[in-house]
Tab-separated table of C-alpha atoms in Angstrom:
chain	number	residue	atom	x	y	z
V	1	UNK	CA	-96.947	-2.081	-7.174
V	2	UNK	CA	-93.983	-3.776	-5.912
V	3	UNK	CA	-95.044	-7.062	-5.207
V	4	UNK	CA	-95.873	-7.233	-8.920
V	5	UNK	CA	-92.121	-6.059	-9.529
V	6	UNK	CA	-91.054	-8.320	-7.169
V	7	UNK	CA	-92.835	-10.989	-8.925
V	8	UNK	CA	-91.896	-9.318	-12.394
V	9	UNK	CA	-87.922	-10.087	-11.905
V	10	UNK	CA	-88.437	-13.969	-10.713
V	11	UNK	CA	-90.326	-14.537	-13.869
V	12	UNK	CA	-87.654	-12.897	-15.874
V	13	UNK	CA	-85.080	-15.113	-13.671
V	14	UNK	CA	-87.433	-18.198	-14.895
V	15	UNK	CA	-88.071	-16.948	-18.454
V	16	UNK	CA	-84.102	-16.719	-18.506
V	17	UNK	CA	-83.650	-21.137	-17.735
V	18	UNK	CA	-87.076	-21.543	-18.968
V	19	UNK	CA	-85.136	-20.476	-22.495
V	20	UNK	CA	-81.893	-22.278	-21.545
V	21	UNK	CA	-83.664	-25.486	-20.638
V	22	UNK	CA	-84.949	-25.688	-24.346
V	23	UNK	CA	-80.984	-26.647	-25.952
V	24	UNK	CA	-79.365	-29.588	-25.499
V	25	UNK	CA	-76.985	-30.079	-22.593
V	26	UNK	CA	-79.456	-28.011	-20.674
V	27	UNK	CA	-82.567	-29.307	-20.541
V	28	UNK	CA	-81.619	-32.145	-17.798
V	29	UNK	CA	-82.968	-35.996	-17.468
V	30	UNK	CA	-85.904	-36.702	-18.596
V	31	UNK	CA	-87.595	-36.521	-15.129
V	32	UNK	CA	-86.575	-33.016	-15.205
V	33	UNK	CA	-89.123	-32.222	-18.921
V	34	UNK	CA	-92.491	-33.075	-16.876
V	35	UNK	CA	-94.695	-30.971	-15.644
V	36	UNK	CA	-93.891	-30.956	-12.133
V	37	UNK	CA	-89.682	-31.181	-12.670
V	38	UNK	CA	-89.831	-28.490	-15.473
V	39	UNK	CA	-90.509	-25.077	-13.677
V	40	UNK	CA	-87.949	-26.806	-10.593
V	41	UNK	CA	-85.311	-27.321	-13.391
V	42	UNK	CA	-85.833	-24.141	-15.009
V	43	UNK	CA	-85.623	-21.858	-11.697
V	44	UNK	CA	-82.617	-23.429	-10.810
V	45	UNK	CA	-80.723	-22.829	-14.603
V	46	UNK	CA	-81.625	-19.260	-14.498
V	47	UNK	CA	-80.288	-18.588	-11.047
V	48	UNK	CA	-77.266	-19.526	-11.598
V	49	UNK	CA	-77.076	-18.087	-15.666
V	50	UNK	CA	-78.585	-15.043	-13.967
V	51	UNK	CA	-75.796	-15.213	-11.573
V	52	UNK	CA	-72.898	-15.450	-13.789
V	53	UNK	CA	-74.269	-13.348	-16.311
V	54	UNK	CA	-74.513	-9.900	-13.378
V	55	UNK	CA	-71.190	-10.770	-12.188
V	56	UNK	CA	-69.273	-10.501	-15.362
V	57	UNK	CA	-71.433	-7.775	-16.717
V	58	UNK	CA	-71.056	-5.710	-13.555
V	59	UNK	CA	-67.441	-6.508	-13.201
V	60	UNK	CA	-66.390	-5.980	-16.576
V	61	UNK	CA	-68.429	-2.610	-17.064
V	62	UNK	CA	-68.236	-1.832	-13.455
V	63	UNK	CA	-72.163	-0.934	-13.337
V	64	UNK	CA	-74.980	-3.085	-11.757
V	65	UNK	CA	-77.966	-3.119	-14.014
V	66	UNK	CA	-80.769	-5.034	-14.930
V	67	UNK	CA	-80.415	-5.401	-18.336
V	68	UNK	CA	-77.422	-8.374	-18.835
V	69	UNK	CA	-80.217	-11.025	-17.409
V	70	UNK	CA	-82.991	-9.481	-20.106
V	71	UNK	CA	-80.629	-9.979	-22.772
V	72	UNK	CA	-80.025	-12.776	-21.821
V	73	UNK	CA	-82.949	-13.956	-21.465
V	74	UNK	CA	-84.054	-12.801	-24.870
V	75	UNK	CA	-81.042	-14.453	-26.358
V	76	UNK	CA	-81.747	-18.061	-24.534
V	77	UNK	CA	-85.648	-18.288	-26.731
V	78	UNK	CA	-84.360	-16.294	-30.374
V	79	UNK	CA	-81.657	-18.780	-30.440
V	80	UNK	CA	-82.628	-22.059	-32.062
V	81	UNK	CA	-82.749	-24.783	-29.380
V	82	UNK	CA	-80.640	-27.633	-30.858
V	83	UNK	CA	-81.050	-31.559	-30.585
V	84	UNK	CA	-83.285	-32.620	-27.152
V	85	UNK	CA	-83.738	-35.769	-25.372
V	86	UNK	CA	-86.836	-38.299	-26.028
V	87	UNK	CA	-89.844	-37.078	-24.779
V	88	UNK	CA	-90.389	-37.958	-21.085
V	89	UNK	CA	-92.956	-40.010	-19.671
V	90	UNK	CA	-94.963	-37.552	-18.154
V	91	UNK	CA	-97.419	-39.175	-16.057
V	92	UNK	CA	-99.682	-37.573	-12.597
V	93	UNK	CA	-98.290	-38.188	-9.588
V	94	UNK	CA	-99.815	-41.905	-8.480
V	95	UNK	CA	-100.731	-41.863	-4.709
V	96	UNK	CA	-102.374	-43.911	-2.410
V	97	UNK	CA	-104.031	-42.251	0.956
V	98	UNK	CA	-100.684	-41.742	2.668
V	99	UNK	CA	-99.312	-40.169	-0.234
V	100	UNK	CA	-102.407	-37.578	-0.824
V	101	UNK	CA	-101.752	-36.906	3.227
V	102	UNK	CA	-97.782	-36.512	2.215
V	103	UNK	CA	-98.326	-34.717	-0.589
V	104	UNK	CA	-100.423	-32.278	1.243
V	105	UNK	CA	-98.400	-32.125	4.485
V	106	UNK	CA	-95.822	-31.456	1.827
V	107	UNK	CA	-97.505	-28.280	-0.254
V	108	UNK	CA	-98.387	-26.817	3.420
V	109	UNK	CA	-94.832	-26.745	4.823
V	110	UNK	CA	-94.031	-25.097	1.720
V	111	UNK	CA	-96.239	-22.867	1.634
V	112	UNK	CA	-96.284	-21.406	5.246
V	113	UNK	CA	-92.060	-21.096	4.274
V	114	UNK	CA	-93.126	-18.734	1.361
V	115	UNK	CA	-95.827	-17.377	3.572
V	116	UNK	CA	-93.081	-16.932	6.257
V	117	UNK	CA	-90.830	-15.456	3.870
V	118	UNK	CA	-92.553	-13.165	2.177
V	119	UNK	CA	-93.828	-11.180	6.018
V	120	UNK	CA	-90.887	-11.344	7.444
V	121	UNK	CA	-87.681	-9.596	7.602
V	122	UNK	CA	-83.939	-11.646	6.759
V	123	UNK	CA	-82.705	-13.691	9.368
V	124	UNK	CA	-79.350	-12.432	11.504
V	125	UNK	CA	-77.210	-14.325	8.739
V	126	UNK	CA	-78.773	-13.522	5.921
V	127	UNK	CA	-78.985	-10.170	6.486
V	128	UNK	CA	-75.412	-10.252	7.799
V	129	UNK	CA	-73.664	-11.581	5.160
V	130	UNK	CA	-75.812	-11.285	2.540
V	131	UNK	CA	-78.659	-9.138	3.084
V	132	UNK	CA	-75.747	-5.771	3.105
V	133	UNK	CA	-74.589	-6.716	0.373
V	134	UNK	CA	-77.174	-6.606	-1.855
V	135	UNK	CA	-78.257	-3.522	-0.409
V	136	UNK	CA	-74.567	-1.924	-0.950
V	137	UNK	CA	-74.684	-3.653	-4.860
V	138	UNK	CA	-78.213	-1.509	-5.003
V	139	UNK	CA	-76.890	1.579	-3.577
V	140	UNK	CA	-73.207	2.123	-5.419
V	141	UNK	CA	-74.693	0.233	-8.327
V	142	UNK	CA	-71.096	-1.668	-8.329
V	143	UNK	CA	-70.010	-5.114	-7.175
V	144	UNK	CA	-66.048	-4.056	-6.315
V	145	UNK	CA	-66.617	-0.769	-4.870
V	146	UNK	CA	-70.120	-1.370	-3.065
V	147	UNK	CA	-69.535	-4.596	-1.364
V	148	UNK	CA	-65.545	-4.858	-0.359
V	149	UNK	CA	-63.928	-1.109	-1.303
V	150	UNK	CA	-66.080	0.113	1.806
V	151	UNK	CA	-66.279	-2.465	4.378
V	152	UNK	CA	-66.463	0.186	7.119
V	153	UNK	CA	-69.725	1.539	6.010
V	154	UNK	CA	-71.299	-0.840	5.337
V	155	UNK	CA	-70.811	-3.262	8.035
V	156	UNK	CA	-70.882	-7.086	6.936
V	157	UNK	CA	-69.046	-10.061	7.657
V	158	UNK	CA	-67.377	-12.371	5.576
V	159	UNK	CA	-67.106	-10.386	2.843
V	160	UNK	CA	-65.201	-12.981	1.035
V	161	UNK	CA	-68.337	-15.089	0.523
V	162	UNK	CA	-69.353	-15.316	-3.324
V	163	UNK	CA	-71.497	-12.408	-4.544
V	164	UNK	CA	-74.521	-14.853	-6.661
V	165	UNK	CA	-77.140	-14.348	-3.798
V	166	UNK	CA	-76.758	-10.410	-2.742
V	167	UNK	CA	-76.281	-9.761	-7.094
V	168	UNK	CA	-80.268	-11.270	-7.309
V	169	UNK	CA	-81.355	-9.681	-3.764
V	170	UNK	CA	-80.176	-6.904	-5.728
V	171	UNK	CA	-82.046	-7.290	-9.113
V	172	UNK	CA	-85.332	-7.313	-7.157
V	173	UNK	CA	-84.051	-4.229	-5.314
V	174	UNK	CA	-84.097	-2.442	-8.830
V	175	UNK	CA	-86.990	-3.666	-9.699
V	176	UNK	CA	-88.754	-2.220	-6.647
V	177	UNK	CA	-86.900	0.632	-6.503
V	178	UNK	CA	-86.011	-0.084	-2.929
V	179	UNK	CA	-84.107	-1.959	-0.188
V	180	UNK	CA	-86.813	-4.129	1.056
V	181	UNK	CA	-86.464	-8.000	2.101
V	182	UNK	CA	-90.100	-9.353	2.951
V	183	UNK	CA	-90.023	-8.928	-1.407
V	184	UNK	CA	-86.179	-10.830	-1.843
V	185	UNK	CA	-88.183	-13.196	0.647
V	186	UNK	CA	-89.577	-14.627	-2.285
V	187	UNK	CA	-86.331	-16.137	-4.127
V	188	UNK	CA	-85.731	-18.217	-1.098
V	189	UNK	CA	-89.117	-19.229	-0.844
V	190	UNK	CA	-88.863	-20.230	-4.765
V	191	UNK	CA	-85.308	-21.841	-3.957
V	192	UNK	CA	-87.048	-24.474	-1.636
V	193	UNK	CA	-89.860	-25.039	-2.996
V	194	UNK	CA	-87.375	-25.898	-6.499
V	195	UNK	CA	-85.059	-28.212	-4.285
V	196	UNK	CA	-87.918	-29.956	-3.038
V	197	UNK	CA	-89.027	-30.558	-6.266
V	198	UNK	CA	-85.680	-31.679	-7.764
V	199	UNK	CA	-85.355	-34.039	-4.559
V	200	UNK	CA	-89.040	-35.544	-5.306
V	201	UNK	CA	-87.867	-35.558	-9.224
V	202	UNK	CA	-85.275	-37.908	-8.031
V	203	UNK	CA	-86.593	-40.038	-5.342
V	204	UNK	CA	-89.238	-41.090	-8.401
V	205	UNK	CA	-87.100	-42.963	-10.097
V	206	UNK	CA	-86.299	-45.232	-7.481
V	207	UNK	CA	-89.710	-45.230	-4.922
V	208	UNK	CA	-92.953	-45.596	-6.033
V	209	UNK	CA	-94.853	-42.128	-6.130
V	210	UNK	CA	-96.347	-42.858	-2.458
V	211	UNK	CA	-93.109	-42.838	-1.081
V	212	UNK	CA	-91.327	-40.382	-2.824
V	213	UNK	CA	-93.240	-38.483	-1.263
V	214	UNK	CA	-93.299	-39.219	2.149
V	215	UNK	CA	-89.205	-38.980	2.245
V	216	UNK	CA	-89.428	-35.500	0.678
V	217	UNK	CA	-91.677	-33.898	3.289
V	218	UNK	CA	-89.583	-35.791	5.641
V	219	UNK	CA	-86.362	-34.273	4.168
V	220	UNK	CA	-88.092	-30.755	4.472
V	221	UNK	CA	-89.502	-31.265	7.841
V	222	UNK	CA	-86.416	-31.360	8.723
V	223	UNK	CA	-84.350	-28.162	11.069
V	224	UNK	CA	-81.289	-27.440	8.770
V	225	UNK	CA	-83.605	-27.557	5.919
V	226	UNK	CA	-86.863	-24.652	6.411
V	227	UNK	CA	-84.395	-22.721	9.142
V	228	UNK	CA	-81.750	-21.612	5.978
V	229	UNK	CA	-85.022	-20.799	4.298
V	230	UNK	CA	-86.644	-19.014	6.868
V	231	UNK	CA	-83.291	-17.305	7.581
V	232	UNK	CA	-82.521	-16.348	4.168
V	233	UNK	CA	-79.223	-17.806	4.481
V	234	UNK	CA	-77.755	-19.734	1.096
V	235	UNK	CA	-78.030	-23.560	1.974
V	236	UNK	CA	-81.154	-24.219	0.034
V	237	UNK	CA	-80.231	-22.830	-2.840
V	238	UNK	CA	-76.109	-24.710	-3.149
V	239	UNK	CA	-78.304	-27.989	-2.081
V	240	UNK	CA	-80.823	-27.413	-5.570
V	241	UNK	CA	-77.501	-27.232	-7.337
V	242	UNK	CA	-75.768	-29.731	-5.519
V	243	UNK	CA	-79.557	-32.392	-7.025
V	244	UNK	CA	-79.160	-30.507	-10.076
V	245	UNK	CA	-75.349	-32.200	-10.103
V	246	UNK	CA	-76.067	-35.383	-8.769
V	247	UNK	CA	-78.512	-35.678	-11.208
V	248	UNK	CA	-77.020	-35.260	-14.177
V	249	UNK	CA	-73.290	-37.327	-13.728
V	250	UNK	CA	-74.915	-40.049	-15.347
V	251	UNK	CA	-76.633	-38.481	-18.071
V	252	UNK	CA	-74.659	-37.721	-21.853
V	253	UNK	CA	-74.335	-35.281	-23.116
V	254	UNK	CA	-74.997	-33.738	-20.184
V	255	UNK	CA	-71.498	-30.848	-20.262
V	256	UNK	CA	-73.326	-27.319	-20.569
V	257	UNK	CA	-75.985	-28.498	-17.642
V	258	UNK	CA	-73.424	-29.971	-15.237
V	259	UNK	CA	-71.258	-26.159	-16.019
V	260	UNK	CA	-74.006	-23.995	-15.561
V	261	UNK	CA	-75.271	-25.685	-12.069
V	262	UNK	CA	-71.145	-25.460	-11.054
V	263	UNK	CA	-70.928	-22.176	-11.682
V	264	UNK	CA	-73.850	-21.298	-9.814
V	265	UNK	CA	-72.751	-23.002	-7.171
V	266	UNK	CA	-69.068	-21.355	-7.594
V	267	UNK	CA	-70.645	-17.977	-6.383
V	268	UNK	CA	-73.585	-19.075	-4.225
V	269	UNK	CA	-70.936	-20.067	-1.145
V	270	UNK	CA	-67.529	-21.332	-0.321
V	271	UNK	CA	-69.094	-24.685	0.039
V	272	UNK	CA	-69.452	-24.421	-3.338
V	273	UNK	CA	-65.757	-24.721	-4.092
V	274	UNK	CA	-66.700	-28.589	-2.573
V	275	UNK	CA	-69.666	-29.435	-5.036
V	276	UNK	CA	-66.806	-27.971	-7.668
V	277	UNK	CA	-64.181	-30.624	-6.549
V	278	UNK	CA	-66.722	-33.164	-6.228
V	279	UNK	CA	-67.845	-32.971	-9.510
V	280	UNK	CA	-64.591	-32.736	-10.582
V	281	UNK	CA	-63.378	-35.873	-9.281
V	282	UNK	CA	-66.460	-38.221	-9.738
V	283	UNK	CA	-65.205	-36.728	-13.692
V	284	UNK	CA	-61.914	-37.843	-13.550
V	285	UNK	CA	-61.922	-41.000	-11.007
V	286	UNK	CA	-64.803	-42.481	-12.655
V	287	UNK	CA	-64.472	-41.341	-15.937
V	288	UNK	CA	-67.351	-41.497	-18.452
V	289	UNK	CA	-69.681	-44.953	-18.179
V	290	UNK	CA	-70.131	-46.936	-20.687
V	291	UNK	CA	-73.152	-48.118	-22.334
V	292	UNK	CA	-72.354	-51.782	-20.439
V	293	UNK	CA	-71.847	-50.273	-17.257
V	294	UNK	CA	-67.939	-50.835	-17.568
V	295	UNK	CA	-65.624	-47.525	-16.432
V	296	UNK	CA	-62.607	-48.422	-17.905
V	297	UNK	CA	-62.003	-45.234	-20.626
V	298	UNK	CA	-58.435	-43.939	-21.340
V	299	UNK	CA	-57.431	-40.686	-19.249
V	300	UNK	CA	-57.606	-38.481	-22.228
V	301	UNK	CA	-61.372	-39.113	-22.074
V	302	UNK	CA	-61.645	-38.883	-18.293
V	303	UNK	CA	-59.677	-35.564	-18.806
V	304	UNK	CA	-61.950	-34.649	-21.484
V	305	UNK	CA	-65.166	-34.689	-18.901
V	306	UNK	CA	-63.301	-32.067	-16.917
V	307	UNK	CA	-64.249	-29.598	-19.350
V	308	UNK	CA	-67.834	-28.486	-17.924
V	309	UNK	CA	-65.864	-28.325	-14.318
V	310	UNK	CA	-63.270	-25.412	-15.938
V	311	UNK	CA	-66.056	-24.084	-17.574
V	312	UNK	CA	-67.476	-23.448	-14.578
V	313	UNK	CA	-64.875	-22.180	-12.793
V	314	UNK	CA	-64.524	-19.430	-15.350
V	315	UNK	CA	-67.301	-18.057	-13.425
V	316	UNK	CA	-65.640	-17.313	-10.926
V	317	UNK	CA	-62.784	-15.311	-12.524
V	318	UNK	CA	-64.727	-11.727	-11.297
V	319	UNK	CA	-64.925	-13.166	-7.699
V	320	UNK	CA	-61.191	-14.522	-7.830
V	321	UNK	CA	-59.675	-11.353	-8.727
V	322	UNK	CA	-62.240	-9.187	-6.339
V	323	UNK	CA	-61.067	-11.095	-3.842
V	324	UNK	CA	-57.367	-11.148	-4.386
V	325	UNK	CA	-57.374	-7.288	-4.791
V	326	UNK	CA	-59.009	-6.500	-2.041
V	327	UNK	CA	-56.794	-9.659	0.489
V	328	UNK	CA	-59.707	-11.337	1.109
V	329	UNK	CA	-59.311	-15.395	2.519
V	330	UNK	CA	-62.181	-18.091	3.668
V	331	UNK	CA	-62.541	-17.571	7.177
V	332	UNK	CA	-61.299	-21.040	8.028
V	333	UNK	CA	-57.680	-20.700	6.724
V	334	UNK	CA	-56.943	-17.302	7.278
V	335	UNK	CA	-55.142	-18.130	10.155
V	336	UNK	CA	-53.716	-21.652	8.510
V	337	UNK	CA	-54.927	-24.593	10.117
V	338	UNK	CA	-54.720	-26.357	13.173
V	339	UNK	CA	-51.502	-28.266	14.271
V	340	UNK	CA	-51.374	-32.036	12.390
V	341	UNK	CA	-50.898	-34.001	15.488
V	342	UNK	CA	-54.804	-32.254	17.375
V	343	UNK	CA	-56.325	-33.862	13.685
V	344	UNK	CA	-57.272	-37.043	14.530
V	345	UNK	CA	-58.843	-36.010	17.313
V	346	UNK	CA	-60.397	-33.517	16.115
V	347	UNK	CA	-61.705	-35.471	13.444
V	348	UNK	CA	-63.055	-38.317	16.117
V	349	UNK	CA	-65.122	-35.740	18.012
V	350	UNK	CA	-66.663	-34.674	14.551
V	351	UNK	CA	-67.470	-38.101	13.413
V	352	UNK	CA	-69.386	-38.772	16.788
V	353	UNK	CA	-71.445	-34.848	16.772
V	354	UNK	CA	-72.124	-36.280	13.611
V	355	UNK	CA	-73.578	-39.639	14.171
V	356	UNK	CA	-75.374	-37.795	17.660
V	357	UNK	CA	-76.876	-34.973	14.858
V	358	UNK	CA	-77.667	-37.184	12.164
V	359	UNK	CA	-79.267	-39.870	14.675
V	360	UNK	CA	-81.730	-36.736	15.896
V	361	UNK	CA	-82.464	-34.696	12.951
V	362	UNK	CA	-82.722	-36.405	9.763
V	363	UNK	CA	-82.453	-39.820	10.916
V	364	UNK	CA	-86.175	-40.966	10.402
V	365	UNK	CA	-85.799	-40.182	6.512
V	366	UNK	CA	-82.499	-41.470	6.839
V	367	UNK	CA	-83.689	-44.856	7.651
V	368	UNK	CA	-87.445	-44.477	6.260
V	369	UNK	CA	-84.901	-44.321	2.644
V	370	UNK	CA	-83.120	-47.507	3.945
V	371	UNK	CA	-86.607	-49.831	4.858
V	372	UNK	CA	-88.050	-48.662	1.048
V	373	UNK	CA	-85.692	-48.695	-1.378
V	374	UNK	CA	-84.231	-51.951	-0.033
V	375	UNK	CA	-80.820	-51.094	-1.350
V	376	UNK	CA	-79.387	-54.533	0.158
V	377	UNK	CA	-80.541	-56.254	-3.240
V	378	UNK	CA	-81.729	-53.357	-5.399
V	379	UNK	CA	-78.316	-52.156	-7.573
V	380	UNK	CA	-75.880	-49.650	-6.255
V	381	UNK	CA	-75.587	-46.048	-7.152
V	382	UNK	CA	-73.328	-45.480	-10.467
V	383	UNK	CA	-69.889	-44.686	-9.587
V	384	UNK	CA	-70.366	-41.261	-10.633
V	385	UNK	CA	-73.008	-40.490	-8.216
V	386	UNK	CA	-71.333	-43.045	-5.124
V	387	UNK	CA	-68.090	-40.805	-5.870
V	388	UNK	CA	-69.671	-37.365	-5.964
V	389	UNK	CA	-71.333	-37.568	-3.056
V	390	UNK	CA	-68.054	-39.338	-0.964
V	391	UNK	CA	-66.291	-36.069	-1.977
V	392	UNK	CA	-68.991	-34.181	-1.273
V	393	UNK	CA	-68.997	-34.994	2.729
V	394	UNK	CA	-65.794	-35.502	2.806
V	395	UNK	CA	-65.224	-31.788	1.726
V	396	UNK	CA	-67.711	-30.515	3.837
V	397	UNK	CA	-66.421	-32.086	7.090
V	398	UNK	CA	-62.674	-31.269	6.355
V	399	UNK	CA	-62.089	-28.025	6.665
V	400	UNK	CA	-63.004	-29.143	10.472
V	401	UNK	CA	-60.490	-30.725	11.428
V	402	UNK	CA	-57.877	-28.541	9.611
V	403	UNK	CA	-59.387	-25.645	10.601
V	404	UNK	CA	-57.414	-22.834	12.923
V	405	UNK	CA	-60.772	-22.148	14.560
V	406	UNK	CA	-62.071	-23.246	18.072
V	407	UNK	CA	-63.829	-26.613	16.600
V	408	UNK	CA	-66.278	-27.428	18.801
V	409	UNK	CA	-67.574	-24.670	18.771
V	410	UNK	CA	-67.536	-23.712	15.169
V	411	UNK	CA	-69.126	-27.118	14.271
V	412	UNK	CA	-72.195	-27.101	16.697
V	413	UNK	CA	-73.064	-23.727	14.466
V	414	UNK	CA	-72.140	-25.418	11.561
V	415	UNK	CA	-73.977	-28.665	11.245
V	416	UNK	CA	-77.312	-27.971	10.861
V	417	UNK	CA	-75.511	-26.189	7.605
V	418	UNK	CA	-73.850	-28.809	6.664
V	419	UNK	CA	-76.533	-31.023	7.288
V	420	UNK	CA	-78.742	-28.731	4.997
V	421	UNK	CA	-76.065	-29.305	2.034
V	422	UNK	CA	-75.604	-32.515	2.295
V	423	UNK	CA	-78.394	-34.248	3.392
V	424	UNK	CA	-80.939	-34.578	0.252
V	425	UNK	CA	-77.890	-35.663	-1.767
V	426	UNK	CA	-77.025	-39.234	0.658
V	427	UNK	CA	-80.875	-39.220	0.763
V	428	UNK	CA	-81.551	-39.299	-3.467
V	429	UNK	CA	-77.964	-40.698	-4.156
V	430	UNK	CA	-79.286	-44.584	-4.380
V	431	UNK	CA	-82.185	-42.919	-7.153
V	432	UNK	CA	-79.117	-42.652	-9.787
V	433	UNK	CA	-79.599	-46.147	-9.918
V	434	UNK	CA	-81.861	-46.282	-11.714
V	435	UNK	CA	-80.623	-43.867	-14.574
V	436	UNK	CA	-76.535	-44.556	-14.125
V	437	UNK	CA	-75.041	-48.984	-14.723
V	438	UNK	CA	-74.545	-50.445	-12.020
V	439	UNK	CA	-70.401	-50.846	-11.662
V	440	UNK	CA	-68.688	-53.838	-12.835
């Protein structure tokens, strides 16, 4: 019965996202409306929306319950959908024997990750950073007093981390009726499938299906990706949010989707603020793309394009207020920054570490992608996507240059998490050329 309750809780989250995906601005790009892309897109929307709804409802009412998500799901299906995008061609995967082997490998790998998450407990980071918060919310039925009001009792680390993951885990616990890590493991497995399918959908816009599957398998098989899922961390969900934003930057009328994806990113991890800032930079610097590919919109139009960024920031208000009230700050900067004179040396050490690590782990996927996509001869990604990816990379790496903490130890323990968030975006970046006009 507990397993059925877990599946039901996840079905409610997915139903919320599926209902939202019927409405204009949330439908996603054409490939997200295919049989392969639709379930993953609905899960991405549903988890973001459920987190926002639970955060606001718990903060406003002072009481944590499951009913706000049910109400939101019912409204998403009852409200008449707006204008949808054109029907997307939905051809089956056209795979050679190479593609079939890769497809089976991808399914087997994702299935093994799912079985691992269903049968085991969370890793230390997943439990200490997210799991104990979920237990606190479930036990106290409150967000503020349950999570940060009694830190000595629950003893978790990083109390300043945003609450989307603990809220969704507590949502599952309320259905199960008890705290059991094996059940919330299904949440992480679903995010893993979601991120893999989103990456596959983006890659299919540029690559033959067989190579899209091969590259997706290579990315998912990298240790930074699957290890994040197995230990119950939030990096794969954030990677999925990044892929959603990347896929929407070249779409017209996608402000609602960008805003909801950003809201989910902000409530997932502190690094979600980097996603938020990178999106703002992409919308502000690049501006709306013109049909002829030129980007020369007035600043008033560019500022108007920031609407989804500002709306997403509103989702962060409850947690921002709680952090300010309790004096919680980002751990990297709680004691200020390192002396400016050390920044250049740190940047060099950081670049060397990234190069070595990237060559050792994600290198095969990157090299294969460069070879099969023939980037030297095909259109470049749209300017928005390029600015987003560049700002995301800079935003994820720069804090390790200026933080007061010891960089060598901190960065080595964080590098896999950074690659998990960044690698899928960099691999999928050239696929935006299939949708964005090339800058002139």
